[in-house]
Amino acid sequence: MAEHTLIAVPTHSRWNADLAPRLTIEPGDTVHFECQDASGAQVHPGMTVDDFQSIDRGRIHALTGPVAIHGAQPGDVLQVDILNVTHRGWGWSSVIPGLGFLKQRFTEPFLFHWNLDAATSSSLAPAIVPLRPFCGIMGVAPVEHGELRTRAPGIFGGNMDVRELATGSALYLPVQQPGALFSCGDAHAAQGDGEICINGIECPADVSLRFHLHKRQQLAGPLIESSPALDHASPAWVVVESSTDALTAAHNATNRMVDLLTSRWNFDPIHAYLLCSVAMHLHLSQVVNEPMITVSASISKSILPQRTLFPTSL
Amino acid sequence: MAEHTLIAVPTHSRWNADLAPRLTIEPGDTVHFECQDASGAQVHPGMTVDDFQSIDRGRIHALTGPVAIHGAQPGDVLQVDILNVTHRGWGWSSVIPGLGFLKQRFTEPFLFHWNLDAATSSSLAPAIVPLRPFCGIMGVAPVEHGELRTRAPGIFGGNMDVRELATGSALYLPVQQPGALFSCGDAHAAQGDGEICINGIECPADVSLRFHLHKRQQLAGPLIESSPALDHASPAWVVVESSTDALTAAHNATNRMVDLLTSRWNFDPIHAYLLCSVAMHLHLSQVVNEPMITVSASISKSILPQRTLFPTSL
């Protein structure tokens, strides 16, 4: 149960299964990650939009890691307990021509700076924006080898931009490579379901995560056991699916939730289907990480008997 | 400020601008609607799935109304305060071959009966399903004349299946026909965002609504001022859009939310866009009312200064 600290640099901006781990830990250990903002500390308070346009976009998303988990193998499940995500009082959001959900309407470059109090920001007054920092990207090295851009999420996690990944939640990921090779970054002090302009409140962050390993467990893709959100009263089980088609992602998430209720709570499949119809919620977590759309299917934990989904923890 | 009671029968199962109003009221009046379940009282507790298959599906959705609001004209906004929606202790959900989000997986007909306590149902034990009754359908007569099936929602409201339409919420609809001609029904004691099997907990219900009229107001489609939900801590402004394509519905809802923030809260459009990116949530309210998908874009009321959106109420 050791604790480790991993400073941000050198960050990495590609998924790469052959990247040497910066740290190797035992299951049960905690790592305190220092995370740069998604630009890799190129954006700074007061930066002009002109200067913003000349940043090196190849350095996005400037992830911290990878961390190898001793003994992790493909077929295992990595549990990531999100102990704490803290912003550092400042963040930014931008409009980048050609990107974003309303790119036909908002065609000019724009850079906005946020001052962040502990729990809110009034930089867009009169709006009072509630803050709930999380990592837009948490993932293990993908099964494919070679350098892969970080924009698209997948089975390995990655750029899911699922706002439920805040302090108090746990993320379960299927291990794809020996050692798992976990990285995180792209912290958002706040973000809506959709992340429509392509940014949340982008910010540097301090992120404390505890890792557990569950040997030889079935898991088809990312699963979250969420903490109470600012605007959701109850913690939930959240299945995360990404696809180039929104309804395909929703289909896959729904099928996985039916499977989860069937395999872990012993519902008949038809009863699981009905339960999802009356109590499961489909959210568009992000609609801008082209070509992928991410859909979350969530069901309140209060509806179901308590379960430890992966009991054989290491 | 009169109160009226409208018994369910005769129900109607088509939108029809030429249907004579069963009741004409003044703005400010309250109507207590008796609503049959969506089947038009053909389904009853203990009904077998065999009997269910022979019901007259042409009688779905068995709406109560229409109610004419005196003085309402196209170009006005009808405000519907949802004072109370109460189930009657029993409901049903079904699987209908060829319908539903997982219709390739669940191909056999199925009928499930729910016993409903005041706030929960334990019929699918060990799940405890929270109840929050609402009308799957609330709408005014569409602009088109002739008999229109009720499955597809639209600008006029209709089969939106937006679960935020529960007790305490207000629905704003753009009037399409003289008198507005409001009807409601298809009550659900509970339903998830998605309504994936094509049913919520379908139930008869008692529905009390108060109507206000706002003359000559811009409103491009349904808008909800929601009450606190069971699983959402904060009331929200909710823009509702339906389209044959999920992302088109999400686009239209997002554009309308930007317009709302710009026109009613005086945000610069670019600031409204950023605010939506960090604080607005896109939900798939229903994915089964073919050919339409309904997306809700919501922003917590607590984020924004209080506004009465349509102040010139009649």
XYZ file of C-alpha atoms in Angstrom:
628
model
C 0.000 0.000 0.000
C 2.788 2.412 -0.881
C 2.272 5.980 -2.034
C 4.110 7.404 -5.015
C 4.319 10.827 -6.638
C 4.679 11.271 -10.365
C 5.534 14.739 -11.636
C 4.011 15.740 -14.952
C 7.095 15.941 -17.144
C 7.956 14.273 -19.373
C 4.311 14.105 -20.532
C 3.277 11.940 -23.462
C 0.796 12.823 -26.182
C 0.276 9.496 -27.898
C -0.986 6.147 -26.690
C 1.929 3.796 -27.176
C 2.054 0.295 -25.713
C 5.827 0.317 -26.099
C 6.393 3.453 -24.038
C 8.535 2.568 -21.029
C 6.666 2.960 -17.722
C 7.787 5.941 -15.661
C 6.741 4.121 -12.498
C 5.945 0.532 -11.554
C 3.674 -0.066 -8.580
C 2.042 -2.916 -6.701
C -1.733 -3.403 -6.662
C -3.114 -1.439 -3.694
C -0.652 1.406 -4.160
C -1.635 5.042 -4.505
C -0.119 7.440 -7.030
C -0.274 11.230 -6.791
C -0.211 12.446 -10.393
C 0.755 15.980 -11.282
C -1.154 16.755 -14.476
C -0.528 19.634 -16.824
C -3.499 21.128 -18.641
C -4.338 19.501 -21.983
C -2.075 21.891 -23.881
C 0.959 20.703 -21.941
C 1.393 24.002 -20.092
C 1.508 25.994 -23.334
C -1.604 27.968 -22.371
C -1.163 30.353 -19.455
C -3.387 32.936 -17.748
C -3.767 36.035 -19.849
C -2.585 34.384 -23.067
C -4.046 36.078 -26.137
C -6.071 34.183 -28.698
C -3.397 35.036 -31.290
C -0.723 33.350 -29.198
C -3.117 30.461 -28.550
C -3.394 29.802 -32.272
C 0.317 29.178 -32.537
C 0.623 26.544 -29.801
C 1.938 23.129 -30.827
C -1.263 21.081 -31.060
C 0.781 17.931 -31.410
C 1.516 18.131 -27.684
C -2.164 17.741 -26.763
C -3.199 15.928 -24.447
C 0.072 15.940 -22.460
C -0.695 12.870 -20.324
C 1.078 11.893 -17.114
C 2.292 8.314 -17.129
C 2.447 5.530 -17.998
C 2.314 3.683 -14.693
C 2.833 -0.081 -14.792
C 0.849 -2.182 -12.317
C 2.899 -5.218 -11.356
C 1.254 -8.444 -12.426
C -1.400 -6.896 -14.675
C -2.114 -8.924 -17.792
C -4.638 -8.743 -20.636
C -7.843 -10.321 -19.341
C -7.511 -8.639 -15.948
C -9.527 -5.671 -14.732
C -7.790 -2.565 -13.419
C -9.742 -0.714 -10.719
C -8.852 2.953 -10.344
C -10.171 4.607 -7.176
C -10.331 8.356 -7.733
C -9.284 9.613 -4.322
C -8.918 13.251 -5.225
C -8.855 15.624 -8.202
C -7.975 19.226 -7.403
C -7.647 22.158 -9.782
C -5.120 24.945 -9.233
C -7.329 28.018 -9.366
C -7.216 28.669 -13.072
C -8.430 27.195 -16.347
C -9.262 27.970 -19.948
C -11.779 27.125 -22.684
C -11.416 27.756 -26.385
C -13.162 27.740 -29.703
C -11.038 26.217 -32.452
C -12.292 26.731 -36.026
C -13.354 23.437 -37.567
C -13.842 21.706 -34.213
C -16.742 21.594 -31.760
C -20.395 20.633 -31.942
C -21.540 24.011 -33.340
C -18.540 24.529 -35.622
C -20.740 25.929 -38.401
C -22.030 28.635 -36.057
C -18.846 29.488 -34.150
C -16.129 29.835 -36.748
C -13.694 32.288 -35.135
C -10.905 31.332 -32.734
C -11.573 32.317 -29.124
C -9.793 31.827 -25.804
C -11.451 32.326 -22.427
C -9.700 32.343 -19.047
C -11.426 31.137 -15.895
C -10.648 32.069 -12.318
C -11.625 29.130 -10.137
C -12.684 29.280 -6.515
C -12.759 26.026 -4.585
C -16.186 24.909 -5.745
C -17.424 27.471 -8.271
C -16.325 29.959 -10.906
C -17.939 33.342 -11.489
C -15.777 34.209 -14.497
C -18.834 33.962 -16.748
C -20.987 36.112 -14.445
C -23.850 36.250 -13.892
C -23.513 32.476 -14.283
C -22.114 30.640 -11.254
C -20.520 27.511 -12.663
C -20.199 24.607 -10.211
C -16.823 22.868 -10.330
C -16.228 19.143 -10.062
C -12.763 18.388 -11.429
C -12.072 15.145 -13.248
C -9.655 13.773 -15.815
C -11.071 13.868 -19.336
C -8.555 11.118 -20.109
C -7.868 8.060 -17.978
C -6.763 4.953 -19.785
C -4.523 1.954 -20.166
C -2.305 1.310 -23.181
C -4.456 0.071 -26.090
C -4.088 -3.377 -27.609
C -2.727 -1.870 -30.846
C 0.987 -1.117 -31.009
C 2.472 2.047 -32.468
C 1.760 5.708 -31.748
C -1.959 6.474 -31.571
C -3.459 9.965 -31.304
C -5.285 10.568 -28.050
C -8.465 12.163 -29.357
C -10.543 8.982 -29.774
C -11.649 7.017 -26.693
C -12.140 3.256 -26.754
C -12.321 0.006 -24.815
C -9.097 1.016 -23.068
C -10.732 4.209 -21.745
C -8.857 7.247 -22.966
C -10.504 10.512 -23.978
C -13.935 9.570 -22.634
C -14.697 13.003 -21.145
C -17.194 11.373 -18.795
C -17.810 13.858 -16.021
C -18.718 11.131 -13.526
C -14.951 10.410 -13.195
C -14.645 12.869 -10.299
C -13.405 12.510 -6.734
C -14.975 9.521 -5.024
C -15.721 7.508 -8.157
C -14.029 4.286 -9.265
C -13.169 3.414 -12.854
C -12.868 -0.179 -14.064
C -10.878 -0.805 -17.250
C -10.050 -4.019 -19.095
C -6.265 -4.437 -19.164
C -4.978 -4.589 -22.759
C -1.203 -4.858 -22.287
C 1.143 -6.422 -19.701
C 1.473 -3.975 -16.816
C -1.692 -2.146 -17.907
C 0.362 1.070 -18.467
C -2.066 3.628 -17.075
C -1.944 7.336 -17.892
C -4.199 10.294 -17.147
C -4.603 13.977 -17.894
C -6.811 16.470 -19.779
C -8.297 17.598 -16.470
C -11.517 19.598 -16.518
C -12.602 21.689 -13.548
C -16.109 21.416 -14.995
C -17.732 19.996 -18.103
C -21.266 19.305 -19.269
C -22.510 16.056 -20.807
C -21.535 16.763 -24.409
C -18.464 19.003 -23.993
C -19.897 20.838 -26.938
C -17.219 23.467 -27.671
C -14.554 20.684 -27.440
C -13.261 21.988 -24.083
C -14.366 21.780 -20.520
C -12.666 24.158 -18.134
C -9.197 22.903 -19.114
C -6.861 23.040 -16.139
C -3.748 21.657 -14.553
C -4.658 19.349 -11.673
C -3.377 17.198 -8.855
C -4.847 13.733 -9.121
C -4.580 10.987 -6.491
C -5.501 7.496 -7.633
C -5.376 4.089 -5.935
C -5.046 1.007 -8.108
C -6.399 -2.505 -7.601
C -6.067 -5.484 -9.856
C -8.757 -8.134 -10.451
C -7.295 -11.171 -12.168
C -9.079 -12.800 -15.072
C -12.386 -10.909 -15.051
C -14.822 -10.246 -17.861
C -15.202 -6.577 -18.730
C -16.111 -5.444 -22.244
C -15.238 -1.783 -21.745
C -15.073 1.067 -19.231
C -17.364 0.880 -16.202
C -17.730 3.523 -13.488
C -19.002 3.302 -9.935
C -19.745 6.986 -9.485
C -19.789 9.243 -6.474
C -22.656 11.679 -5.888
C -22.394 14.405 -8.501
C -23.151 18.055 -7.991
C -26.369 17.698 -9.914
C -27.067 14.005 -9.413
C -28.241 13.097 -5.943
C -27.351 9.444 -6.119
C -24.222 7.490 -7.029
C -24.637 5.234 -10.040
C -23.268 2.352 -12.048
C -22.213 3.847 -15.373
C -21.386 1.866 -18.511
C -19.319 3.865 -21.027
C -19.324 3.137 -24.762
C -17.821 5.065 -27.659
C -18.635 4.667 -31.348
C -18.628 6.702 -34.533
C -22.441 6.578 -34.325
C -24.324 7.935 -31.308
C -27.093 5.336 -31.369
C -24.612 2.497 -31.837
C -22.789 3.689 -28.725
C -26.136 3.867 -26.915
C -27.037 0.362 -28.141
C -23.753 -1.084 -26.966
C -24.006 0.638 -23.590
C -27.566 -0.595 -23.122
C -26.633 -4.154 -24.048
C -23.755 -4.053 -21.586
C -26.017 -2.749 -18.816
C -28.463 -5.608 -19.460
C -25.512 -8.018 -19.320
C -24.287 -6.447 -16.069
C -27.682 -6.745 -14.390
C -27.995 -10.321 -15.608
C -24.539 -11.523 -14.635
C -24.029 -9.612 -11.374
C -27.540 -9.231 -9.975
C -29.033 -12.386 -11.492
C -31.920 -10.698 -13.231
C -33.561 -12.566 -16.082
C -32.463 -10.788 -19.265
C -36.032 -9.721 -20.024
C -36.399 -8.274 -16.518
C -33.072 -6.493 -16.872
C -34.337 -4.988 -20.133
C -37.509 -3.708 -18.464
C -35.539 -2.382 -15.492
C -33.317 -0.426 -17.881
C -36.390 0.985 -19.598
C -37.823 2.360 -16.369
C -34.638 3.288 -14.455
C -31.540 3.526 -16.711
C -30.470 6.845 -18.208
C -28.643 7.430 -21.504
C -26.423 10.524 -21.597
C -24.297 11.936 -24.408
C -21.053 12.335 -22.437
C -19.143 13.837 -25.340
C -20.114 14.614 -28.933
C -16.896 16.281 -30.149
C -13.986 13.820 -30.004
C -14.203 13.008 -33.702
C -14.878 10.504 -35.012
C -16.174 9.076 -31.724
C -19.307 9.833 -29.697
C -19.342 8.658 -26.073
C -22.593 7.564 -24.426
C -23.017 6.734 -20.742
C -25.749 4.411 -19.515
C -26.306 4.871 -15.787
C -28.466 3.274 -13.146
C -28.636 4.579 -9.608
C -26.871 2.376 -7.068
C -29.753 2.993 -4.669
C -32.034 0.939 -6.919
C -29.944 -2.221 -6.623
C -28.628 -4.324 -3.749
C -25.032 -3.457 -2.956
C -22.527 -5.536 -4.907
C -18.761 -5.725 -5.084
C -18.496 -6.417 -8.783
C -14.933 -7.716 -8.812
C -14.443 -9.394 -5.430
C -11.067 -11.075 -5.972
C -9.083 -7.886 -5.564
C -5.304 -7.773 -5.468
C -58.978 30.824 -11.990
C -61.645 28.158 -12.318
C -61.091 24.457 -11.798
C -62.420 21.868 -14.204
C -62.484 18.090 -14.309
C -62.196 16.162 -17.551
C -62.953 12.445 -17.413
C -60.915 10.240 -19.724
C -63.578 9.045 -22.129
C -63.968 9.633 -24.954
C -60.191 9.433 -25.436
C -58.577 10.240 -28.759
C -55.692 8.436 -30.412
C -54.747 10.787 -33.219
C -53.585 14.376 -33.272
C -56.290 16.223 -35.175
C -56.534 20.004 -35.307
C -60.184 19.690 -36.307
C -61.225 17.638 -33.276
C -63.827 19.606 -31.318
C -62.572 20.646 -27.868
C -64.152 18.739 -25.006
C -63.610 21.727 -22.726
C -62.836 25.418 -23.218
C -61.080 27.250 -20.390
C -59.709 30.679 -19.593
C -55.979 31.281 -19.082
C -55.223 30.752 -15.390
C -57.673 27.874 -15.081
C -56.773 24.452 -13.724
C -57.924 21.177 -15.268
C -57.956 17.823 -13.488
C -57.430 15.248 -16.240
C -58.361 11.621 -15.761
C -55.939 9.693 -17.981
C -56.262 6.098 -19.013
C -53.076 4.106 -19.525
C -51.607 4.269 -23.036
C -53.587 1.217 -24.147
C -56.873 2.968 -23.442
C -57.733 0.698 -20.500
C -57.383 -2.435 -22.612
C -54.556 -3.737 -20.405
C -55.562 -4.740 -16.898
C -53.787 -6.303 -13.915
C -53.169 -9.988 -14.480
C -53.699 -9.824 -18.235
C -51.790 -12.569 -20.050
C -49.298 -11.816 -22.766
C -51.509 -13.741 -25.190
C -54.428 -11.446 -24.472
C -52.077 -8.464 -24.647
C -51.148 -9.370 -28.204
C -54.723 -9.045 -29.350
C -55.403 -5.537 -28.031
C -56.388 -2.890 -30.568
C -53.119 -1.017 -31.038
C -54.958 1.653 -33.007
C -56.335 2.961 -29.708
C -52.858 3.829 -28.398
C -52.183 6.473 -26.899
C -55.737 7.144 -25.683
C -55.253 10.830 -24.872
C -57.523 12.965 -22.708
C -58.597 16.203 -24.380
C -58.474 18.368 -26.337
C -58.850 21.398 -24.109
C -59.190 24.776 -25.821
C -57.599 27.764 -24.110
C -59.657 30.861 -24.848
C -57.738 33.431 -26.833
C -54.785 31.194 -27.759
C -53.469 31.798 -31.266
C -50.500 30.576 -33.289
C -47.507 32.661 -32.219
C -48.498 32.496 -28.543
C -46.830 30.345 -25.898
C -48.886 27.991 -23.745
C -47.489 27.469 -20.240
C -48.577 24.243 -18.552
C -47.889 24.089 -14.810
C -47.777 20.454 -13.754
C -49.461 20.654 -10.355
C -49.782 16.948 -9.755
C -49.418 13.574 -11.474
C -50.568 10.584 -9.429
C -50.575 6.919 -10.432
C -53.254 4.514 -9.235
C -51.183 1.731 -7.736
C -50.678 -0.381 -10.813
C -48.848 -0.325 -14.122
C -47.429 -2.460 -16.909
C -44.458 -2.706 -19.259
C -44.182 -4.813 -22.372
C -41.889 -6.082 -25.053
C -43.447 -5.891 -28.504
C -41.619 -7.775 -31.279
C -40.175 -5.350 -33.823
C -40.212 -2.387 -31.439
C -37.798 -1.171 -28.771
C -34.126 -0.241 -28.696
C -32.897 -3.860 -28.373
C -35.463 -5.361 -30.729
C -32.879 -7.670 -32.273
C -32.120 -9.136 -28.836
C -35.608 -9.267 -27.327
C -37.839 -10.752 -29.997
C -40.596 -12.427 -27.971
C -43.722 -10.696 -26.696
C -43.732 -10.082 -22.943
C -46.037 -8.353 -20.482
C -45.023 -7.376 -16.959
C -47.320 -6.070 -14.225
C -46.131 -3.627 -11.575
C -47.548 -3.037 -8.135
C -46.860 0.558 -7.217
C -46.459 1.937 -3.735
C -46.598 5.701 -3.320
C -42.968 6.387 -4.224
C -41.424 3.040 -5.214
C -42.138 -0.328 -6.750
C -40.587 -3.587 -5.622
C -42.220 -5.698 -8.324
C -38.801 -6.273 -9.919
C -37.183 -7.224 -6.598
C -34.454 -7.013 -5.551
C -34.565 -3.732 -7.485
C -36.408 -0.882 -5.778
C -37.622 1.332 -8.594
C -38.249 4.974 -7.648
C -41.475 6.389 -9.049
C -41.969 9.869 -10.416
C -45.105 9.876 -12.550
C -45.360 12.075 -15.622
C -47.236 12.194 -18.905
C -45.245 10.719 -21.788
C -47.471 12.825 -24.030
C -48.420 16.452 -23.490
C -49.068 18.507 -26.574
C -51.089 21.003 -28.521
C -52.724 20.278 -31.870
C -50.059 20.311 -34.617
C -50.039 22.824 -37.452
C -50.872 20.087 -39.967
C -54.509 19.184 -40.465
C -55.828 15.632 -40.736
C -55.407 12.630 -38.467
C -51.801 12.131 -37.353
C -50.504 9.140 -35.433
C -49.303 9.967 -31.953
C -45.990 8.097 -31.918
C -43.772 10.911 -33.238
C -43.143 13.989 -31.071
C -42.500 17.405 -32.559
C -42.552 21.180 -32.129
C -46.066 20.840 -30.710
C -44.796 18.532 -27.946
C -46.547 15.170 -28.126
C -44.873 11.858 -27.406
C -41.691 13.394 -25.993
C -41.331 10.899 -23.120
C -39.225 13.434 -21.247
C -39.191 12.329 -17.647
C -38.623 15.873 -16.365
C -42.359 16.513 -17.014
C -43.264 15.450 -13.474
C -45.076 17.183 -10.626
C -43.715 20.675 -10.045
C -42.371 21.257 -13.556
C -43.718 23.679 -16.143
C -43.901 22.971 -19.874
C -43.869 25.751 -22.459
C -45.249 24.934 -25.919
C -45.624 27.092 -29.039
C -49.329 27.294 -29.926
C -49.956 25.920 -33.424
C -53.744 26.215 -33.774
C -56.434 28.624 -32.516
C -57.367 27.556 -28.987
C -54.116 25.545 -28.656
C -56.159 22.310 -28.215
C -54.103 20.634 -25.505
C -54.229 16.910 -24.738
C -52.242 14.607 -22.471
C -51.851 10.947 -21.567
C -49.444 8.020 -21.857
C -48.607 8.380 -18.176
C -45.505 6.643 -16.839
C -45.031 6.009 -13.142
C -41.300 5.785 -13.938
C -39.122 5.891 -17.026
C -35.420 6.169 -17.729
C -33.829 8.553 -20.227
C -34.172 6.399 -23.329
C -37.377 4.414 -22.587
C -35.519 1.590 -24.237
C -38.115 -1.215 -24.274
C -40.656 1.323 -25.648
C -42.555 1.464 -22.348
C -42.099 3.153 -19.046
C -44.264 1.857 -16.234
C -47.439 2.497 -18.225
C -50.283 3.491 -15.912
C -53.562 5.286 -15.592
C -53.089 8.587 -13.794
C -54.755 11.661 -12.358
C -53.132 14.766 -13.758
C -53.751 18.327 -12.559
C -52.508 21.084 -14.866
C -52.815 24.873 -14.729
C -52.624 26.776 -18.008
C -51.271 30.246 -18.745
C -51.083 32.045 -22.046
C -48.241 34.314 -23.194
C -49.254 36.336 -26.225
C -46.924 36.706 -29.201
C -43.767 35.114 -27.815
C -40.900 33.455 -29.640
C -40.519 29.764 -28.847
C -39.078 27.330 -31.390
C -40.141 24.141 -29.600
C -40.847 22.587 -26.212
C -39.109 24.080 -23.176
C -39.327 22.787 -19.598
C -38.683 24.481 -16.280
C -38.160 21.336 -14.247
C -38.720 20.516 -10.619
C -36.091 18.650 -8.599
C -35.950 15.099 -9.876
C -35.463 11.999 -7.806
C -31.933 11.651 -9.140
C -31.190 15.229 -10.071
C -30.595 17.516 -7.143
C -31.319 20.768 -8.923
C -34.187 22.044 -11.076
C -33.189 22.888 -14.619
C -34.078 24.650 -17.825
C -34.600 21.892 -20.385
C -34.792 22.387 -24.149
C -36.456 19.459 -25.947
C -35.790 18.593 -29.595
C -36.824 15.600 -31.677
C -35.373 14.491 -34.984
C -34.896 11.341 -37.024
C -31.173 11.671 -36.217
C -29.909 11.742 -32.639
C -27.076 14.192 -33.264
C -29.336 16.497 -35.277
C -31.711 16.608 -32.317
C -28.734 17.312 -30.047
C -27.503 20.048 -32.416
C -30.897 21.722 -32.529
C -31.298 21.528 -28.752
C -27.825 22.985 -28.225
C -28.455 25.816 -30.664
C -31.723 26.613 -28.928
C -30.013 26.644 -25.516
C -27.384 29.076 -26.827
C -30.224 31.224 -28.195
C -32.052 31.074 -24.858
C -28.990 32.150 -22.883
C -28.335 34.921 -25.376
C -31.860 36.290 -25.604
C -32.995 35.863 -21.987
C -29.787 36.223 -19.978
C -27.936 38.564 -22.354
C -24.860 36.395 -22.717
C -22.686 37.007 -25.746
C -23.279 34.032 -28.063
C -19.682 32.883 -27.693
C -19.978 33.008 -23.894
C -23.266 31.114 -24.053
C -21.515 28.459 -26.144
C -18.724 28.087 -23.578
C -21.221 28.006 -20.716
C -23.080 25.179 -22.452
C -19.803 23.303 -22.888
C -19.014 23.424 -19.170
C -22.513 23.227 -17.639
C -25.179 21.985 -20.088
C -26.097 18.299 -20.273
C -27.341 16.357 -23.306
C -29.632 13.417 -22.508
C -31.282 10.906 -24.824
C -34.819 11.221 -23.460
C -36.267 8.598 -25.794
C -34.706 6.457 -28.508
C -37.727 4.322 -29.477
C -40.523 6.521 -30.865
C -39.616 5.744 -34.478
C -38.644 7.539 -36.556
C -37.888 10.231 -33.967
C -35.198 10.484 -31.290
C -35.754 13.023 -28.515
C -32.801 14.812 -26.923
C -32.984 17.095 -23.885
C -30.423 19.814 -23.260
C -30.540 20.933 -19.635
C -28.808 23.544 -17.548
C -29.305 23.808 -13.806
C -31.404 26.772 -12.731
C -29.004 27.296 -9.831
C -26.279 28.341 -12.290
C -28.264 31.263 -13.679
C -29.998 34.309 -12.187
C -33.703 33.706 -11.746
C -35.743 34.731 -14.768
C -39.416 34.695 -15.661
C -39.009 33.799 -19.300
C -42.459 34.840 -20.456
C -43.479 37.692 -18.167
C -46.635 38.878 -19.932
C -48.784 36.062 -18.617
C -52.532 35.875 -19.164
